[in-house]
mmCIF file of C-alpha atoms in Angstrom:
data_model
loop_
_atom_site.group_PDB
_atom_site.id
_atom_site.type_symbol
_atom_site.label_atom_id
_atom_site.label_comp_id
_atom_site.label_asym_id
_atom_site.label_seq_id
_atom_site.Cartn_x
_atom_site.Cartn_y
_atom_site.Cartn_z
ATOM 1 C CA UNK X 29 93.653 83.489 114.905
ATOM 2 C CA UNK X 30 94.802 85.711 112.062
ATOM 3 C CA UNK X 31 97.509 85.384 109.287
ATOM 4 C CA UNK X 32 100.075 87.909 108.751
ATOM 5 C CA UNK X 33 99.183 90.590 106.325
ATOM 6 C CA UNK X 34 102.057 91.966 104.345
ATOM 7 C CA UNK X 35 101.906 95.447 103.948
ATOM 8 C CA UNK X 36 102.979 98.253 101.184
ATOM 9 C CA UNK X 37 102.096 101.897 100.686
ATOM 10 C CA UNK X 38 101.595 103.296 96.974
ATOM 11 C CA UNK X 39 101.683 106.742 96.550
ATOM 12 C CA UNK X 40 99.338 107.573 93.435
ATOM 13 C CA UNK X 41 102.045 110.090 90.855
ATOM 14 C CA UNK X 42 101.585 111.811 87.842
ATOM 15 C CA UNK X 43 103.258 108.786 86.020
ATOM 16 C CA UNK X 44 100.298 106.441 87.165
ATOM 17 C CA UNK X 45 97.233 108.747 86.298
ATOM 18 C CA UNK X 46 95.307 109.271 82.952
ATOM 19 C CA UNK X 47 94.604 112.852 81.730
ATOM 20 C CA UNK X 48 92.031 112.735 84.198
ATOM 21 C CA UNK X 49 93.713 112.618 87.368
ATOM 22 C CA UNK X 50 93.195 108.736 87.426
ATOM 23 C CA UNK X 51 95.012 105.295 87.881
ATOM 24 C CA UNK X 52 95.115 104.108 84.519
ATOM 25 C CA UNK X 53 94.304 100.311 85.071
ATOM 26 C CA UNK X 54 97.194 98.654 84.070
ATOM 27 C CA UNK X 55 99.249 100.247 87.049
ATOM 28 C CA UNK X 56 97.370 97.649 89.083
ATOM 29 C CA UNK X 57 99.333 95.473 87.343
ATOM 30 C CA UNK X 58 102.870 97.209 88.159
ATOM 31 C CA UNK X 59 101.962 97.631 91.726
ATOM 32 C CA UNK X 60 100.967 93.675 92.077
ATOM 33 C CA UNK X 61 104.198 92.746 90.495
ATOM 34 C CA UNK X 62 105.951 95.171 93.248
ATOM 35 C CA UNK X 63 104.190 93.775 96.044
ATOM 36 C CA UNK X 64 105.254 90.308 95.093
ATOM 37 C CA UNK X 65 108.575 90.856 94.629
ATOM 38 C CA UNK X 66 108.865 92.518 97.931
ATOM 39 C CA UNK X 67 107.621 89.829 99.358
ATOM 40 C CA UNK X 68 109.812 87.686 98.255
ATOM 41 C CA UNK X 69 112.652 89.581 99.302
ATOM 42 C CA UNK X 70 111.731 90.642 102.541
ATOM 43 C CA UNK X 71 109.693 87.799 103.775
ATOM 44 C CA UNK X 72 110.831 84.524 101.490
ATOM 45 C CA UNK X 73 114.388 85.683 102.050
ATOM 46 C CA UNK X 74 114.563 84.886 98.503
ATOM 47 C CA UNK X 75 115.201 88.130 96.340
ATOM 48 C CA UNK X 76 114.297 87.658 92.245
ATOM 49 C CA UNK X 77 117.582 87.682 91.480
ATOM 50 C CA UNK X 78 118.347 84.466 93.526
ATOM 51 C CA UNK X 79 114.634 83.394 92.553
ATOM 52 C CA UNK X 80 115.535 83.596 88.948
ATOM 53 C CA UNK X 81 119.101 82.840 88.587
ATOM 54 C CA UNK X 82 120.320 80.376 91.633
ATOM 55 C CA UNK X 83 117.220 78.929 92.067
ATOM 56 C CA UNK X 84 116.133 78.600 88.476
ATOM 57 C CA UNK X 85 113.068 79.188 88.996
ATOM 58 C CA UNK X 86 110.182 81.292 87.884
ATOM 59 C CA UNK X 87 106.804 82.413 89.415
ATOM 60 C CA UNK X 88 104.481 83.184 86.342
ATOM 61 C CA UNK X 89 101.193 84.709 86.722
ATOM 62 C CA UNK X 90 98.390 82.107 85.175
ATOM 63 C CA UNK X 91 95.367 83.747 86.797
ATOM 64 C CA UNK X 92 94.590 87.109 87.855
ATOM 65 C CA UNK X 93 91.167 89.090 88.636
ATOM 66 C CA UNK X 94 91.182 92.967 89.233
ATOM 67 C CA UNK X 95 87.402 93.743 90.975
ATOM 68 C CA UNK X 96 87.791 98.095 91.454
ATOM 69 C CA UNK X 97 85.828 99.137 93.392
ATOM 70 C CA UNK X 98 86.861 102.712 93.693
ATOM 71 C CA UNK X 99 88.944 104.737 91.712
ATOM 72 C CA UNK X 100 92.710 106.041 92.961
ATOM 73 C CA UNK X 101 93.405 109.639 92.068
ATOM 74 C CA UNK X 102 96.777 111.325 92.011
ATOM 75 C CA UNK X 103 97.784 112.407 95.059
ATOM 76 C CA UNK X 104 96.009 109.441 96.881
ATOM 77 C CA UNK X 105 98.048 107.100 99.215
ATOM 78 C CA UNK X 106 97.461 103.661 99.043
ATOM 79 C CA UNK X 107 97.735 100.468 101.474
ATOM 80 C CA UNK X 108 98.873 97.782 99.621
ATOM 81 C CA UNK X 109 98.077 94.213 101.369
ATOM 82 C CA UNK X 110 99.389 90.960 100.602
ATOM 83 C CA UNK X 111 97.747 87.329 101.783
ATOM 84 C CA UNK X 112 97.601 84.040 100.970
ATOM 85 C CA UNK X 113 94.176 82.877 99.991
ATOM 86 C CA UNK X 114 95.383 78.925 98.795
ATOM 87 C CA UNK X 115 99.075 77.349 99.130
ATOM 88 C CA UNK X 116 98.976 74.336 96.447
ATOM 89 C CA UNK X 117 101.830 71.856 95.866
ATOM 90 C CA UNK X 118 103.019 74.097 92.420
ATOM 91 C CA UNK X 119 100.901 77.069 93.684
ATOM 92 C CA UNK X 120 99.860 80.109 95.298
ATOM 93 C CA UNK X 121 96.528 82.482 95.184
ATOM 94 C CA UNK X 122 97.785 85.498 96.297
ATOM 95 C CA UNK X 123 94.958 87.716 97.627
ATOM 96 C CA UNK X 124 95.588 91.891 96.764
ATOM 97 C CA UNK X 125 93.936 94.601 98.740
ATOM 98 C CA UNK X 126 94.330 98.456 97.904
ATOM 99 C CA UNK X 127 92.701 100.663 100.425
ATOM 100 C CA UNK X 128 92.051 104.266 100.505
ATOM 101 C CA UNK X 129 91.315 106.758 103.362
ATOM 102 C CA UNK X 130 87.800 105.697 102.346
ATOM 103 C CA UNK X 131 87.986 102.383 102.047
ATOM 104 C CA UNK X 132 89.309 99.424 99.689
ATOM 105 C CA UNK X 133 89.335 100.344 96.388
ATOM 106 C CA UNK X 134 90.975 97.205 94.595
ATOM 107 C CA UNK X 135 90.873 93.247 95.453
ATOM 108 C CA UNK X 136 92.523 91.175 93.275
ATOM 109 C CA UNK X 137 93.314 87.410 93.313
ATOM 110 C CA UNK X 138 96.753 86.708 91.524
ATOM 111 C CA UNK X 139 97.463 82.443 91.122
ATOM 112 C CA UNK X 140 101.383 82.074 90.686
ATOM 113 C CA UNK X 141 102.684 79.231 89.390
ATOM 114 C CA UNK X 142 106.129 77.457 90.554
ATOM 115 C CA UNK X 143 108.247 76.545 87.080
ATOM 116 C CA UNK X 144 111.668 75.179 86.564
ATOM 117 C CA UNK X 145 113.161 77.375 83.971
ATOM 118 C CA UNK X 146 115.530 74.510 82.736
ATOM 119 C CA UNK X 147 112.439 73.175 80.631
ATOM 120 C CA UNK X 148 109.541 75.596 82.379
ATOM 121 C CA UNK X 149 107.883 72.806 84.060
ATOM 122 C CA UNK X 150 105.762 73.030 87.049
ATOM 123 C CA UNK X 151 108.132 72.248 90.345
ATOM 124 C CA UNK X 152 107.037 71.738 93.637
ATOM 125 C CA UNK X 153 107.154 74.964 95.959
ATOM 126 C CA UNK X 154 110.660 74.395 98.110
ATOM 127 C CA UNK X 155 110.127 73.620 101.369
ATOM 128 C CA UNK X 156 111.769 76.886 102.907
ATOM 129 C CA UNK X 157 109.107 79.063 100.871
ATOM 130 C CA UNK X 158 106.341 77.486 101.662
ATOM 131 C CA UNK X 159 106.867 78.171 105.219
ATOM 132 C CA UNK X 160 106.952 81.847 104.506
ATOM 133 C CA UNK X 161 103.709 81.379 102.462
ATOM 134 C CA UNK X 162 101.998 79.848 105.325
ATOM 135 C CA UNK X 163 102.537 82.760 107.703
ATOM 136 C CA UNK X 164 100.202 84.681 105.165
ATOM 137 C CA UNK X 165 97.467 82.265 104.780
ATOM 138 C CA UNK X 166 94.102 83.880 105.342
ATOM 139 C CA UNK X 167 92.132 82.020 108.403
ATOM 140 C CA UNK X 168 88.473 81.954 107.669
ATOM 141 C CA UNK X 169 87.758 84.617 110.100
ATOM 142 C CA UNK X 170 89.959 87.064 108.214
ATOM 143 C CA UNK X 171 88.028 89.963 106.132
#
C-alpha cells in the first residue's frame, strides 16, 4: 500500500536563477521551507502562526542533505513532493523530491525537530500531528 505524497508545483523565475539561467542552490532551501509550511497548513491543520504562537512550538531544521541531480533552469516547472521517511517521538525525516519533465532533479532528506519555545527543549510530537505525519509515511514499496 502507498503513503500519501504531498504535492507542490515550483515555477523556476528570474528571482531564483544565477546569471546563467540556473537555480542558484540555496533556493532549494526556500522551496523546502515552503513545502513544509504548506504542509502544515493544509494537511496538519496547524498553520505557523498557530504552530509558533498558540502552540509554542517550533520545528527547527537539525539535518538536511540536498543530492542534485539535475539542474532547474528558468522557465522550468517543478513537482515538489513531500513524504515521511521516519516519524520519531521529537522527530520527523521529511523526504523532498523535485522532478522535472525529465525526471527528478533534487532529493533531499530534511530531520525536523519538535521544541518548546518556552526553554527550546525537545517536546514530544502532539498527538493530532502525528496522525497527519503518518498519512505520509513512505511504505517500503514506495520509490
Amino acid at each position: 500500500m502507498s503513503s500519501s505524497i504531498f504535492v507542490r508545483e515550483f515555477p523556476i523565475r528570474f528571482e531564483n536563477c544565477d546569471p546563467a539561467g540556473i537555480l542558484f542552490f540555496p533556493q532549494y532551501a526556500l522551496m523546502i521551507n515552503r513545502a513544509v509550511e504548506d504542509f502544515f497548513a493544509e494537511v496538519l491543520h496547524c498553520n505557523f502562526l498557530e504552530l509558533h504562537e498558540d502552540r509554542r512550538l517550533g520545528i527547527p531544521t537539525a539535518h538536511i542533505e540536498l543530492d542534485m541531480k539535475k539542474p532547474c533552469r528558468l522557465g522550468d516547472r517543478i513537482r515538489w513532493e513531500l513524504t515521511v521517511d521516519e516519524l520519531r517521538n521529537t522527530a520527523v525525516v521529511l523526504r523532498h523530491t523535485g522532478r522535472g519533465e525529465d525526471g527528478v532533479r533534487l532529493v533531499a532528506l530534511q530531520r525536523i525537530v519538535f521544541a518548546n519555545l518556552d526553554g527550546i527543549q525537545k517536546t514530544p510530537i502532539p498527538d493530532d500531528l502525528r496522525e497527519g505525519f503518518e498519512r505520509y509515511v513512505r511504505a517500503e514499496t514506495d520509490v
